[in-house]
Short mmCIF file of C-alpha atoms in Angstrom, two decimals:
data_model
loop_
_atom_site.label_atom_id
_atom_site.label_comp_id
_atom_site.label_asym_id
_atom_site.label_seq_id
_atom_site.Cartn_x
_atom_site.Cartn_y
_atom_site.Cartn_z
CA UNK A 1 0.00 0.00 0.00
CA UNK A 2 1.21 3.57 -0.55
CA UNK A 3 1.59 6.27 1.98
CA UNK A 4 -1.80 7.67 1.29
CA UNK A 5 -3.49 4.30 1.63
CA UNK A 6 -1.98 3.53 4.94
CA UNK A 7 -2.56 7.02 6.19
CA UNK A 8 -6.26 6.88 5.26
CA UNK A 9 -6.73 3.54 7.00
CA UNK A 10 -5.11 4.80 10.15
CA UNK A 11 -7.25 7.90 10.14
CA UNK A 12 -10.47 5.84 9.78
CA UNK A 13 -9.53 3.59 12.67
CA UNK A 14 -8.83 6.60 14.84
CA UNK A 15 -12.19 8.06 14.01
CA UNK A 16 -14.03 4.84 14.77
CA UNK A 17 -12.12 4.50 17.98
CA UNK A 18 -13.19 7.96 19.00
CA UNK A 19 -16.81 7.16 18.35
CA UNK A 20 -17.02 3.89 20.24
CA UNK A 21 -16.96 5.42 23.72
CA UNK A 22 -19.78 7.84 22.87
CA UNK A 23 -22.18 5.13 21.57
CA UNK A 24 -21.42 2.52 24.11
CA UNK A 25 -21.67 4.89 26.98
CA UNK A 26 -25.21 6.22 26.25
CA UNK A 27 -27.34 3.02 26.41
CA UNK A 28 -30.75 2.38 24.71
CA UNK A 29 -33.68 4.79 24.82
CA UNK A 30 -37.21 3.27 24.78
CA UNK A 31 -40.12 4.89 23.02
CA UNK A 32 -43.63 3.78 24.10
CA UNK A 33 -47.14 3.14 22.72
CA UNK A 34 -50.40 1.83 24.23
CA UNK A 35 -51.70 0.50 20.93
CA UNK A 36 -52.11 -3.23 20.30
CA UNK A 37 -51.77 -4.89 16.93
CA UNK A 38 -54.46 -7.48 16.39
CA UNK A 39 -54.18 -10.03 13.63
CA UNK A 40 -55.62 -13.39 12.62
CA UNK A 41 -53.62 -16.49 11.69
CA UNK A 42 -53.07 -16.43 7.94
CA UNK A 43 -54.19 -12.80 7.71
CA UNK A 44 -52.67 -9.37 8.09
CA UNK A 45 -53.29 -6.22 10.09
CA UNK A 46 -52.77 -2.68 8.89
CA UNK A 47 -53.06 0.31 11.08
CA UNK A 48 -51.44 3.12 13.03
CA UNK A 49 -49.37 3.27 16.21
CA UNK A 50 -49.34 6.38 18.35
CA UNK A 51 -45.71 6.49 19.55
CA UNK A 52 -44.32 8.89 22.17
CA UNK A 53 -40.72 9.96 22.84
CA UNK A 54 -40.58 9.96 26.65
CA UNK A 55 -36.91 10.85 26.86
CA UNK A 56 -35.31 14.24 27.33
CA UNK A 57 -33.54 14.09 23.99
CA UNK A 58 -34.62 15.89 20.86
CA UNK A 59 -33.75 13.81 17.82
CA UNK A 60 -32.91 15.44 14.56
CA UNK A 61 -33.36 12.17 12.73
CA UNK A 62 -34.57 8.66 13.54
CA UNK A 63 -34.19 5.72 11.18
CA UNK A 64 -35.73 2.22 11.38
CA UNK A 65 -33.12 -0.56 11.61
CA UNK A 66 -35.13 -3.80 12.13
CA UNK A 67 -37.40 -5.82 14.41
CA UNK A 68 -37.79 -9.11 16.30
CA UNK A 69 -40.88 -10.95 17.66
CA UNK A 70 -40.97 -13.10 20.79
CA UNK A 71 -43.73 -15.31 22.22
CA UNK A 72 -45.03 -15.34 25.78
CA UNK A 73 -42.07 -17.51 26.85
CA UNK A 74 -39.53 -15.09 25.43
CA UNK A 75 -38.64 -17.24 22.48
CA UNK A 76 -38.05 -15.51 19.19
CA UNK A 77 -40.49 -16.56 16.46
CA UNK A 78 -40.67 -15.89 12.76
CA UNK A 79 -44.48 -15.99 12.24
CA UNK A 80 -44.73 -12.28 11.50
CA UNK A 81 -43.60 -9.91 8.81
CA UNK A 82 -43.49 -6.17 9.54
CA UNK A 83 -43.26 -3.29 7.12
CA UNK A 84 -43.47 0.40 7.92
CA UNK A 85 -44.74 3.09 5.59
CA UNK A 86 -41.75 5.26 6.57
CA UNK A 87 -38.34 4.15 7.76
CA UNK A 88 -36.85 7.58 8.49
CA UNK A 89 -38.47 10.13 10.80
CA UNK A 90 -36.97 13.51 11.37
CA UNK A 91 -37.18 16.10 14.14
CA UNK A 92 -38.72 13.99 16.91
CA UNK A 93 -38.63 16.17 19.99
CA UNK A 94 -38.79 15.13 23.62
CA UNK A 95 -42.32 14.26 24.84
CA UNK A 96 -43.59 14.43 21.28
CA UNK A 97 -45.92 11.74 19.83
CA UNK A 98 -45.97 10.68 16.20
CA UNK A 99 -48.02 8.25 14.13
CA UNK A 100 -46.34 5.22 12.60
CA UNK A 101 -48.24 3.46 9.83
CA UNK A 102 -47.63 -0.29 9.90
CA UNK A 103 -48.55 -3.54 8.12
CA UNK A 104 -48.10 -6.86 9.95
CA UNK A 105 -48.79 -10.18 8.28
CA UNK A 106 -49.19 -13.37 10.31
CA UNK A 107 -48.47 -16.95 9.35
CA UNK A 108 -51.33 -19.42 9.61
CA UNK A 109 -49.05 -21.49 11.84
CA UNK A 110 -49.18 -18.91 14.59
CA UNK A 111 -51.18 -19.97 17.60
CA UNK A 112 -53.68 -17.51 19.08
CA UNK A 113 -52.10 -15.65 21.93
CA UNK A 114 -49.98 -12.66 22.93
CA UNK A 115 -46.69 -11.81 21.19
CA UNK A 116 -44.25 -8.93 21.59
CA UNK A 117 -42.82 -6.94 18.67
CA UNK A 118 -39.49 -5.10 19.20
CA UNK A 119 -38.66 -2.31 16.76
CA UNK A 120 -35.13 -0.85 16.61
CA UNK A 121 -34.29 2.71 15.50
CA UNK A 122 -31.01 4.59 15.23
CA UNK A 123 -31.18 8.28 16.05
CA UNK A 124 -28.95 11.31 16.28
CA UNK A 125 -29.28 14.06 18.87
CA UNK A 126 -27.32 17.22 19.44
CA UNK A 127 -27.36 16.53 23.16
CA UNK A 128 -26.02 12.98 23.14
CA UNK A 129 -24.80 12.23 19.66
CA UNK A 130 -25.93 8.86 18.30
CA UNK A 131 -28.55 6.75 20.18
CA UNK A 132 -30.24 3.37 19.81
CA UNK A 133 -34.03 3.69 20.20
CA UNK A 134 -36.32 0.75 20.98
CA UNK A 135 -40.13 0.48 20.63
CA UNK A 136 -42.12 -2.37 22.19
CA UNK A 137 -45.54 -3.24 20.69
CA UNK A 138 -47.99 -5.97 21.74
CA UNK A 139 -49.34 -8.27 19.04
CA UNK A 140 -52.49 -10.24 19.80
CA UNK A 141 -53.30 -13.14 17.54
CA UNK A 142 -57.09 -13.68 17.73
CA UNK A 143 -58.94 -16.85 17.01
CA UNK A 144 -62.20 -14.99 16.07
CA UNK A 145 -62.32 -12.16 13.55
CA UNK A 146 -65.35 -10.52 15.23
CA UNK A 147 -64.95 -7.86 17.80
CA UNK A 148 -68.31 -7.28 19.56
CA UNK A 149 -68.50 -3.66 20.56
CA UNK A 150 -71.97 -2.69 21.85
CA UNK A 151 -75.72 -2.87 21.17
CA UNK A 152 -78.65 -0.54 21.71
CA UNK A 153 -82.43 -0.62 21.26
CA UNK A 154 -85.08 2.01 20.55
CA UNK A 155 -88.71 2.39 19.44
CA UNK A 156 -88.76 2.68 15.68
CA UNK A 157 -91.69 5.12 15.43
CA UNK A 158 -90.60 7.25 18.42
CA UNK A 159 -86.86 6.86 19.03
CA UNK A 160 -86.83 9.05 22.14
CA UNK A 161 -89.65 7.19 23.89
CA UNK A 162 -88.78 4.95 26.85
CA UNK A 163 -91.79 2.72 26.10
CA UNK A 164 -93.43 1.14 23.08
CA UNK A 165 -97.05 1.27 21.96
CA UNK A 166 -98.97 -1.73 20.75
CA UNK A 167 -98.49 -1.95 17.00
CA UNK A 168 -95.08 -0.27 17.03
CA UNK A 169 -91.65 -1.95 16.64
CA UNK A 170 -88.52 -2.13 18.78
CA UNK A 171 -85.28 -2.00 16.80
CA UNK A 172 -82.06 -3.56 18.15
CA UNK A 173 -78.77 -2.30 16.64
CA UNK A 174 -75.53 -4.23 17.28
CA UNK A 175 -72.15 -2.66 16.49
CA UNK A 176 -69.24 -5.00 15.72
CA UNK A 177 -65.89 -4.99 13.99
CA UNK A 178 -64.48 -7.58 11.66
CA UNK A 179 -60.71 -7.39 12.14
CA UNK A 180 -60.15 -9.77 9.28
CA UNK A 181 -60.16 -9.11 5.60
CA UNK A 182 -62.89 -11.47 4.41
CA UNK A 183 -66.65 -11.66 4.97
CA UNK A 184 -67.82 -13.95 7.75
CA UNK A 185 -71.24 -15.11 8.98
CA UNK A 186 -72.63 -14.20 12.41
CA UNK A 187 -75.85 -15.27 14.12
CA UNK A 188 -78.13 -12.78 15.85
CA UNK A 189 -81.19 -13.78 17.87
CA UNK A 190 -83.74 -11.79 19.86
CA UNK A 191 -86.59 -12.66 22.22
CA UNK A 192 -89.00 -10.56 24.27
CA UNK A 193 -90.96 -11.94 27.22
CA UNK A 194 -93.07 -10.93 30.20
CA UNK A 195 -94.16 -12.95 33.20
CA UNK A 196 -92.38 -16.02 31.93
CA UNK A 197 -94.20 -15.94 28.60
CA UNK A 198 -92.27 -15.37 25.37
CA UNK A 199 -94.24 -13.08 23.08
CA UNK A 200 -91.78 -12.90 20.20
CA UNK A 201 -88.50 -14.56 19.13
CA UNK A 202 -86.40 -14.45 15.98
CA UNK A 203 -82.98 -15.69 14.74
CA UNK A 204 -81.11 -14.59 11.60
CA UNK A 205 -77.71 -15.21 9.95
CA UNK A 206 -75.86 -12.17 8.65
CA UNK A 207 -72.72 -11.65 6.56
CA UNK A 208 -70.33 -8.97 7.82
CA UNK A 209 -67.41 -7.53 5.90
CA UNK A 210 -64.08 -6.21 7.13
CA UNK A 211 -64.11 -3.22 9.41
CA UNK A 212 -67.00 -1.63 11.33
CA UNK A 213 -70.48 -3.13 10.94
CA UNK A 214 -73.94 -2.39 12.36
CA UNK A 215 -76.60 -5.13 12.38
CA UNK A 216 -80.29 -4.48 13.06
CA UNK A 217 -83.23 -6.67 13.98
CA UNK A 218 -86.83 -5.60 14.66
CA UNK A 219 -89.29 -6.79 17.30
CA UNK A 220 -92.95 -6.01 16.40
CA UNK A 221 -95.08 -5.24 19.45
CA UNK A 222 -98.39 -7.03 18.96
CA UNK A 223 -101.73 -5.23 19.29
CA UNK A 224 -102.93 -7.90 21.68
CA UNK A 225 -100.01 -7.68 24.07
CA UNK A 226 -101.16 -6.57 27.52
CA UNK A 227 -99.72 -3.44 29.04
CA UNK A 228 -96.76 -4.06 31.31
CA UNK A 229 -92.99 -4.49 31.50
CA UNK A 230 -91.20 -6.72 28.99
CA UNK A 231 -87.62 -8.01 28.92
CA UNK A 232 -85.72 -7.94 25.63
CA UNK A 233 -82.78 -10.35 25.22
CA UNK A 234 -80.43 -10.03 22.23
CA UNK A 235 -77.50 -12.34 21.39
CA UNK A 236 -74.87 -11.95 18.65
CA UNK A 237 -72.58 -14.94 18.20
CA UNK A 238 -69.69 -16.14 16.04
CA UNK A 239 -68.34 -19.61 16.66
CA UNK A 240 -67.80 -20.02 20.38
CA UNK A 241 -67.83 -16.27 21.00
CA UNK A 242 -71.04 -14.35 21.70
CA UNK A 243 -72.31 -11.01 22.89
CA UNK A 244 -75.52 -10.53 24.92
CA UNK A 245 -77.61 -7.38 25.35
CA UNK A 246 -80.61 -7.10 27.72
CA UNK A 247 -83.06 -4.26 28.23
CA UNK A 248 -86.51 -3.79 29.76
CA UNK A 249 -89.28 -2.03 27.84
CA UNK A 250 -92.71 -0.89 28.97
CA UNK A 251 -95.55 -1.61 26.57
CA UNK A 252 -98.60 0.65 26.56
CA UNK A 253 -101.64 0.88 24.34
CA UNK A 254 -101.33 4.64 24.23
CA UNK A 255 -105.03 5.50 24.45
CA UNK A 256 -106.96 5.88 27.70
CA UNK A 257 -110.27 7.32 28.81
CA UNK A 258 -109.76 10.06 31.37
CA UNK A 259 -113.31 11.07 32.24
CA UNK A 260 -116.98 10.71 31.26
CA UNK A 261 -119.49 13.43 32.14
CA UNK A 262 -122.89 14.72 31.00
CA UNK A 263 -123.81 18.22 29.95
CA UNK A 264 -127.04 18.35 32.03
CA UNK A 265 -128.02 16.24 34.99
CA UNK A 266 -131.70 16.99 34.23
CA UNK A 267 -133.27 17.78 30.86
CA UNK A 268 -136.73 18.09 29.40
CA UNK A 269 -138.00 15.35 27.14
CA UNK A 270 -137.14 16.08 23.52
CA UNK A 271 -134.37 18.50 24.39
CA UNK A 272 -130.74 17.64 23.60
CA UNK A 273 -128.24 16.23 26.06
CA UNK A 274 -124.60 15.29 25.52
CA UNK A 275 -122.04 13.04 27.19
CA UNK A 276 -118.44 14.22 27.07
CA UNK A 277 -115.84 11.43 26.79
CA UNK A 278 -112.29 12.71 27.47
CA UNK A 279 -109.63 10.56 25.79
CA UNK A 280 -105.83 11.00 25.84
CA UNK A 281 -104.25 9.42 22.78
CA UNK A 282 -100.66 8.91 21.68
CA UNK A 283 -101.77 7.61 18.30
CA UNK A 284 -103.99 8.71 15.44
CA UNK A 285 -106.83 6.22 15.34
CA UNK A 286 -110.61 5.86 15.21
CA UNK A 287 -112.56 5.36 18.43
CA UNK A 288 -115.87 3.48 18.51
CA UNK A 289 -118.20 4.27 21.42
CA UNK A 290 -121.18 1.97 22.04
CA UNK A 291 -124.02 3.43 24.09
CA UNK A 292 -126.69 1.55 26.03
CA UNK A 293 -129.25 3.84 27.72
CA UNK A 294 -131.89 2.33 30.02
CA UNK A 295 -134.61 4.10 31.98
CA UNK A 296 -135.85 3.03 35.41
CA UNK A 297 -139.07 2.00 33.63
CA UNK A 298 -137.25 -0.69 31.68
CA UNK A 299 -137.18 1.17 28.37
CA UNK A 300 -133.89 1.18 26.51
CA UNK A 301 -132.04 2.23 23.39
CA UNK A 302 -128.68 1.21 21.87
CA UNK A 303 -126.46 2.89 19.27
CA UNK A 304 -122.80 3.57 18.40
CA UNK A 305 -120.73 6.70 17.82
CA UNK A 306 -117.42 6.90 15.91
CA UNK A 307 -114.78 9.60 16.37
CA UNK A 308 -111.33 10.22 14.92
CA UNK A 309 -108.67 10.67 17.60
CA UNK A 310 -105.67 12.94 17.20
CA UNK A 311 -102.48 13.10 19.23
CA UNK A 312 -103.04 14.60 22.68
CA UNK A 313 -106.30 15.34 24.45
CA UNK A 314 -109.58 14.55 22.70
CA UNK A 315 -113.13 15.32 23.86
CA UNK A 316 -115.76 13.25 22.05
CA UNK A 317 -119.36 14.48 22.23
CA UNK A 318 -121.87 11.63 22.38
CA UNK A 319 -125.58 12.56 22.01
CA UNK A 320 -127.83 11.08 24.69
CA UNK A 321 -131.45 10.02 24.15
CA UNK A 322 -134.18 12.17 25.68
CA UNK A 323 -137.16 10.30 24.29
CA UNK A 324 -137.03 8.12 27.41
CA UNK A 325 -138.35 9.60 30.64
CA UNK A 326 -137.28 9.10 34.22
CA UNK A 327 -133.85 8.29 35.57
CA UNK A 328 -131.64 7.20 32.66
CA UNK A 329 -128.56 5.06 33.22
CA UNK A 330 -125.95 5.07 30.45
CA UNK A 331 -123.15 2.57 29.87
CA UNK A 332 -120.55 3.44 27.24
CA UNK A 333 -117.98 0.99 25.94
CA UNK A 334 -114.95 2.59 24.26
CA UNK A 335 -112.76 0.65 21.84
CA UNK A 336 -109.85 1.70 19.61
CA UNK A 337 -108.39 -0.47 16.86
CA UNK A 338 -110.57 -3.32 18.02
CA UNK A 339 -109.24 -3.15 21.58
CA UNK A 340 -111.57 -2.35 24.46
CA UNK A 341 -110.61 0.49 26.78
CA UNK A 342 -113.34 -0.41 29.28
CA UNK A 343 -116.95 0.40 30.10
CA UNK A 344 -117.92 3.71 31.70
CA UNK A 345 -121.24 4.73 33.32
CA UNK A 346 -123.15 7.94 33.93
CA UNK A 347 -126.72 8.99 34.75
CA UNK A 348 -129.14 11.81 34.07
CA UNK A 349 -132.87 12.52 34.44
CA UNK A 350 -135.33 13.22 31.64
CA UNK A 351 -138.42 15.15 32.78
CA UNK A 352 -141.49 14.98 30.54
CA UNK A 353 -144.09 17.75 30.33
CA UNK A 354 -147.55 16.50 31.41
CA UNK A 355 -150.09 16.38 28.56
CA UNK A 356 -153.61 17.73 28.41
CA UNK A 357 -155.11 14.60 26.91
CA UNK A 358 -158.83 15.41 26.59
CA UNK A 359 -161.72 17.53 27.88
CA UNK A 360 -165.26 16.13 28.08
CA UNK A 361 -168.44 17.54 29.60
CA UNK A 362 -171.78 16.27 30.89
CA UNK A 363 -174.98 18.16 31.64
CA UNK A 364 -175.77 17.69 35.31
CA UNK A 365 -178.64 20.20 35.60
CA UNK A 366 -180.79 22.58 33.62
CA UNK A 367 -178.01 25.14 33.59
CA UNK A 368 -175.10 23.15 35.00
CA UNK A 369 -172.25 21.39 33.17
CA UNK A 370 -169.54 19.18 34.60
CA UNK A 371 -166.20 19.29 32.77
CA UNK A 372 -163.70 16.46 33.13
CA UNK A 373 -160.14 17.45 32.22
CA UNK A 374 -157.87 14.45 31.63
CA UNK A 375 -154.12 15.05 32.17
CA UNK A 376 -151.27 12.55 31.82
CA UNK A 377 -148.09 12.91 33.92
CA UNK A 378 -145.39 10.53 32.61
CA UNK A 379 -142.88 11.44 35.33
CA UNK A 380 -142.02 9.38 38.37
CA UNK A 381 -143.07 12.02 40.88
CA UNK A 382 -145.75 14.66 41.35
CA UNK A 383 -145.57 17.84 39.30
CA UNK A 384 -147.02 21.23 40.17
CA UNK A 385 -148.74 23.36 37.57
CA UNK A 386 -151.65 25.67 36.87
CA UNK A 387 -154.93 25.08 35.06
CA UNK A 388 -156.65 28.11 33.56
CA UNK A 389 -160.18 27.98 32.17
CA UNK A 390 -162.24 30.53 30.28
CA UNK A 391 -165.98 30.22 29.49
CA UNK A 392 -167.66 32.56 26.96
CA UNK A 393 -171.31 33.11 26.00
CA UNK A 394 -172.44 35.59 23.39
CA UNK A 395 -168.94 36.95 23.11
CA UNK A 396 -168.74 37.79 26.79
CA UNK A 397 -166.61 36.02 29.40
CA UNK A 398 -168.66 34.14 31.96
CA UNK A 399 -165.73 32.62 33.85
CA UNK A 400 -162.00 33.29 33.82
CA UNK A 401 -159.95 31.65 36.53
CA UNK A 402 -156.60 30.02 37.18
CA UNK A 403 -156.14 27.25 39.75
CA UNK A 404 -153.08 25.37 41.00
CA UNK A 405 -152.93 21.64 40.38
CA UNK A 406 -150.68 18.88 41.68
CA UNK A 407 -150.38 16.10 39.14
CA UNK A 408 -149.54 12.69 40.47
CA UNK A 409 -147.63 10.22 38.27
CA UNK A 410 -149.84 8.64 35.66
CA UNK A 411 -153.39 9.70 34.71
CA UNK A 412 -155.10 12.63 36.44
CA UNK A 413 -158.68 13.90 36.12
CA UNK A 414 -159.72 17.38 37.19
CA UNK A 415 -163.49 18.00 37.61
CA UNK A 416 -165.10 21.42 37.16
CA UNK A 417 -168.81 22.21 37.61
CA UNK A 418 -170.13 25.54 36.36
CA UNK A 419 -173.47 27.12 35.46
CA UNK A 420 -174.06 28.26 31.91
CA UNK A 421 -177.14 29.72 30.19
CA UNK A 422 -179.43 27.58 28.07
CA UNK A 423 -180.01 27.94 24.35
CA UNK A 424 -176.79 29.88 23.80
CA UNK A 425 -173.53 28.91 22.10
CA UNK A 426 -170.99 28.36 24.85
CA UNK A 427 -167.24 28.28 24.04
CA UNK A 428 -164.57 27.17 26.45
CA UNK A 429 -160.80 27.08 26.63
CA UNK A 430 -158.58 25.18 29.07
CA UNK A 431 -154.87 26.04 29.39
CA UNK A 432 -152.46 23.77 31.30
CA UNK A 433 -149.08 25.29 32.24
CA UNK A 434 -146.42 22.98 33.68
CA UNK A 435 -142.63 23.36 33.73
CA UNK A 436 -142.84 26.51 31.68
CA UNK A 437 -144.73 24.74 28.89
CA UNK A 438 -148.37 25.41 28.01
CA UNK A 439 -150.97 23.27 26.31
CA UNK A 440 -154.56 24.27 25.51
CA UNK A 441 -157.85 22.60 24.67
CA UNK A 442 -160.79 24.47 23.12
CA UNK A 443 -164.37 23.57 22.28
CA UNK A 444 -168.03 24.62 22.37
CA UNK A 445 -171.39 23.33 23.64
CA UNK A 446 -175.12 24.15 23.54
CA UNK A 447 -177.70 23.51 26.26
CA UNK A 448 -181.32 23.35 25.01
CA UNK A 449 -184.28 23.82 27.36
CA UNK A 450 -185.44 20.53 28.82
CA UNK A 451 -188.72 18.95 27.52
CA UNK A 452 -191.93 19.40 29.70
CA UNK A 453 -192.87 16.34 31.70
CA UNK A 454 -196.45 14.82 31.37
CA UNK A 455 -198.25 12.27 33.58
CA UNK A 456 -200.31 9.47 32.00
CA UNK A 457 -202.48 6.98 33.82
CA UNK A 458 -201.83 4.39 31.18
CA UNK A 459 -198.32 3.11 30.83
CA UNK A 460 -197.51 1.23 27.74
CA UNK A 461 -194.59 -1.07 27.80
CA UNK A 462 -193.28 -2.31 24.59
CA UNK A 463 -190.79 -4.96 24.14
CA UNK A 464 -188.96 -5.66 20.98
CA UNK A 465 -188.03 -9.08 19.91
CA UNK A 466 -185.79 -10.13 17.10
CA UNK A 467 -187.77 -9.99 13.88
CA UNK A 468 -188.00 -12.98 11.65
CA UNK A 469 -186.51 -12.70 8.16
CA UNK A 470 -189.15 -11.34 5.69
CA UNK A 471 -188.71 -14.19 3.31
CA UNK A 472 -189.58 -16.87 5.84
CA UNK A 473 -193.27 -17.99 6.44
CA UNK A 474 -195.06 -21.07 7.85
CA UNK A 475 -198.64 -22.27 7.42
CA UNK A 476 -199.53 -22.68 11.09
CA UNK A 477 -198.50 -19.14 11.88
CA UNK A 478 -200.80 -17.63 9.21
CA UNK A 479 -203.88 -19.54 10.52
CA UNK A 480 -203.31 -18.38 14.05
CA UNK A 481 -203.09 -14.76 12.95
CA UNK A 482 -206.40 -14.93 11.05
CA UNK A 483 -208.21 -16.43 14.02
CA UNK A 484 -206.90 -13.73 16.30
CA UNK A 485 -208.10 -11.02 13.96
CA UNK A 486 -211.62 -12.45 13.86
CA UNK A 487 -211.78 -12.64 17.66
CA UNK A 488 -210.61 -9.06 18.01
CA UNK A 489 -213.24 -7.80 15.52
CA UNK A 490 -216.04 -9.60 17.38
CA UNK A 491 -214.93 -8.17 20.72
CA UNK A 492 -214.69 -4.66 19.30
CA UNK A 493 -218.21 -4.98 17.79
CA UNK A 494 -219.66 -5.96 21.17
CA UNK A 495 -217.94 -3.09 22.94
CA UNK A 496 -219.11 -0.53 20.38
CA UNK A 497 -222.73 -1.76 20.58
CA UNK A 498 -222.72 -1.58 24.35
CA UNK A 499 -221.33 1.94 24.25
CA UNK A 500 -224.01 3.10 21.83
CA UNK A 501 -226.78 1.69 23.98
CA UNK A 502 -225.36 3.32 27.07
CA UNK A 503 -224.98 6.71 25.46
CA UNK A 504 -228.41 6.76 23.71
CA UNK A 505 -230.81 9.42 25.34
CA UNK A 506 -233.88 8.31 27.25
CA UNK A 507 -237.39 9.13 26.11
CA UNK A 508 -237.91 11.80 28.79
CA UNK A 509 -234.65 13.42 27.92
CA UNK A 510 -235.58 13.59 24.28
CA UNK A 511 -238.61 15.74 25.00
CA UNK A 512 -236.75 18.18 27.26
CA UNK A 513 -234.68 20.70 25.30
CA UNK A 514 -232.48 23.17 27.02
CA UNK A 515 -230.17 25.80 25.64
CA UNK A 516 -226.65 24.65 26.02
CA UNK A 517 -224.37 26.75 28.18
CA UNK A 518 -221.55 28.53 26.39
CA UNK A 519 -218.04 27.10 26.79
CA UNK A 520 -215.64 28.94 29.07
CA UNK A 521 -212.69 30.31 27.14
CA UNK A 522 -209.26 30.84 28.61
CA UNK A 523 -208.06 34.44 28.70
CA UNK A 524 -204.68 33.16 27.40
CA UNK A 525 -206.21 31.66 24.35
CA UNK A 526 -206.15 28.08 23.28
CA UNK A 527 -203.30 26.14 24.94
CA UNK A 528 -201.02 24.26 22.67
CA UNK A 529 -198.23 22.14 24.13
CA UNK A 530 -194.78 23.36 22.94
CA UNK A 531 -192.87 21.37 20.42
CA UNK A 532 -189.60 19.93 21.64
CA UNK A 533 -186.59 21.92 20.24
CA UNK A 534 -184.21 20.39 17.85
CA UNK A 535 -180.46 20.70 18.78
CA UNK A 536 -177.18 18.92 18.55
CA UNK A 537 -175.36 18.09 21.70
CA UNK A 538 -171.72 16.92 21.72
CA UNK A 539 -171.04 14.81 24.71
CA UNK A 540 -167.32 14.74 23.92
CA UNK A 541 -165.32 17.24 21.96
CA UNK A 542 -162.92 16.10 19.30
CA UNK A 543 -159.38 15.67 20.40
CA UNK A 544 -156.65 17.93 19.15
#
């Protein structure tokens, strides 16, 4: 070798000699990370490590020099292959954290378990010169590719509600991660029960791809489910691994009757009355109200009323019958979507106005008439009122009076006797006022003078017998009649002859003639008996 060659070699050795004390005297600095690399046998894992420089040195440059992997027993294994996106990192200050992008592949011969990855870096620092930097990372080899994260459940129609309504659905959402790089099948099952009875259950198989996944399954809440607390159990499984989620839900129908009242506790017959049914609803639906009204007299009526319910408070007006009288009991059954909400009762009283049914009269004297006023009171108790009557003759008022009456339940008859003139047209009017209602009855009558009475010494009594049909005759009957006629003629002839002999004047009387005395005449003239008057008399006036 020449002088220059030997001189250069010596100089290099001196330089290396001067460096050896500096490197060997500083030791190894350890960087740290809390991240864990997870990988499957025969698969790979790609991700990021958050690495911190905990030392007091600020590195101008840091370069990756290699790695080793050891198992839980500290034995070095060669199941893994590591590559970093970057091998040189510059300006890594003290206490600073940086992201290292990695890719780790795993042999299918690796057993599931925990392994340790050691990364080696060579760095330079102005404070200490050259340093060896070490980074320790945990590798977990998983048997299952599924990482179960969490699950939640909510009401589909009202996500913020803590309870479900009949007819709605409960949705279960499970979040999971597939750490592998191929699609795998998982099984999800759900069941909901109450009081030891399972009301719904379902199981499905789902395919999940790499990365984050969200699986859903719905539980329909049946219309016939009773209100109460239900337990929901959800299970997501893959192989021997599974995840379970449990939650309690309250189930309500969402419609309830708050109150039932009536507009009027007492109404007049024929007037309107209303029942108010207050309903709180959390759904839009149609309500059907069935009404059964029964009076204390046994009369009844049935009908239905439909109403559309909106969200919130609803007041349904139900008309009540007033054609029944007395104390009315009402039962109302309320149903929504075919489900009964119960039966509710109320009462009210229907008061009927008494009726002026008829007015009849009867002559009880020459100038006296008895009126009979018939009034019907359909109520259960007595009713007070007034009866006014007016009697007119020749356009002038003979009587005008108002009297108080107490009408008992049922039929009532008021009797009135008054004197009226004969042979004059008499008009009358009766006005009944009860409960603020009035009803009148009008009519007229005529009283003729009575016939004169005569006394006769001979009383003839005639009896009538059923007459035989005119087209029916018999021989024996005709012979008997002829014989009777002959006998009567003979008797009459004898009587007439005897009368003539008795009335014939005697011989002495024939010779004596006297002037007959004049007949005495009445100063009033010849008396003629009056003819009976002709008139029409109505014993009963026509009804209104």
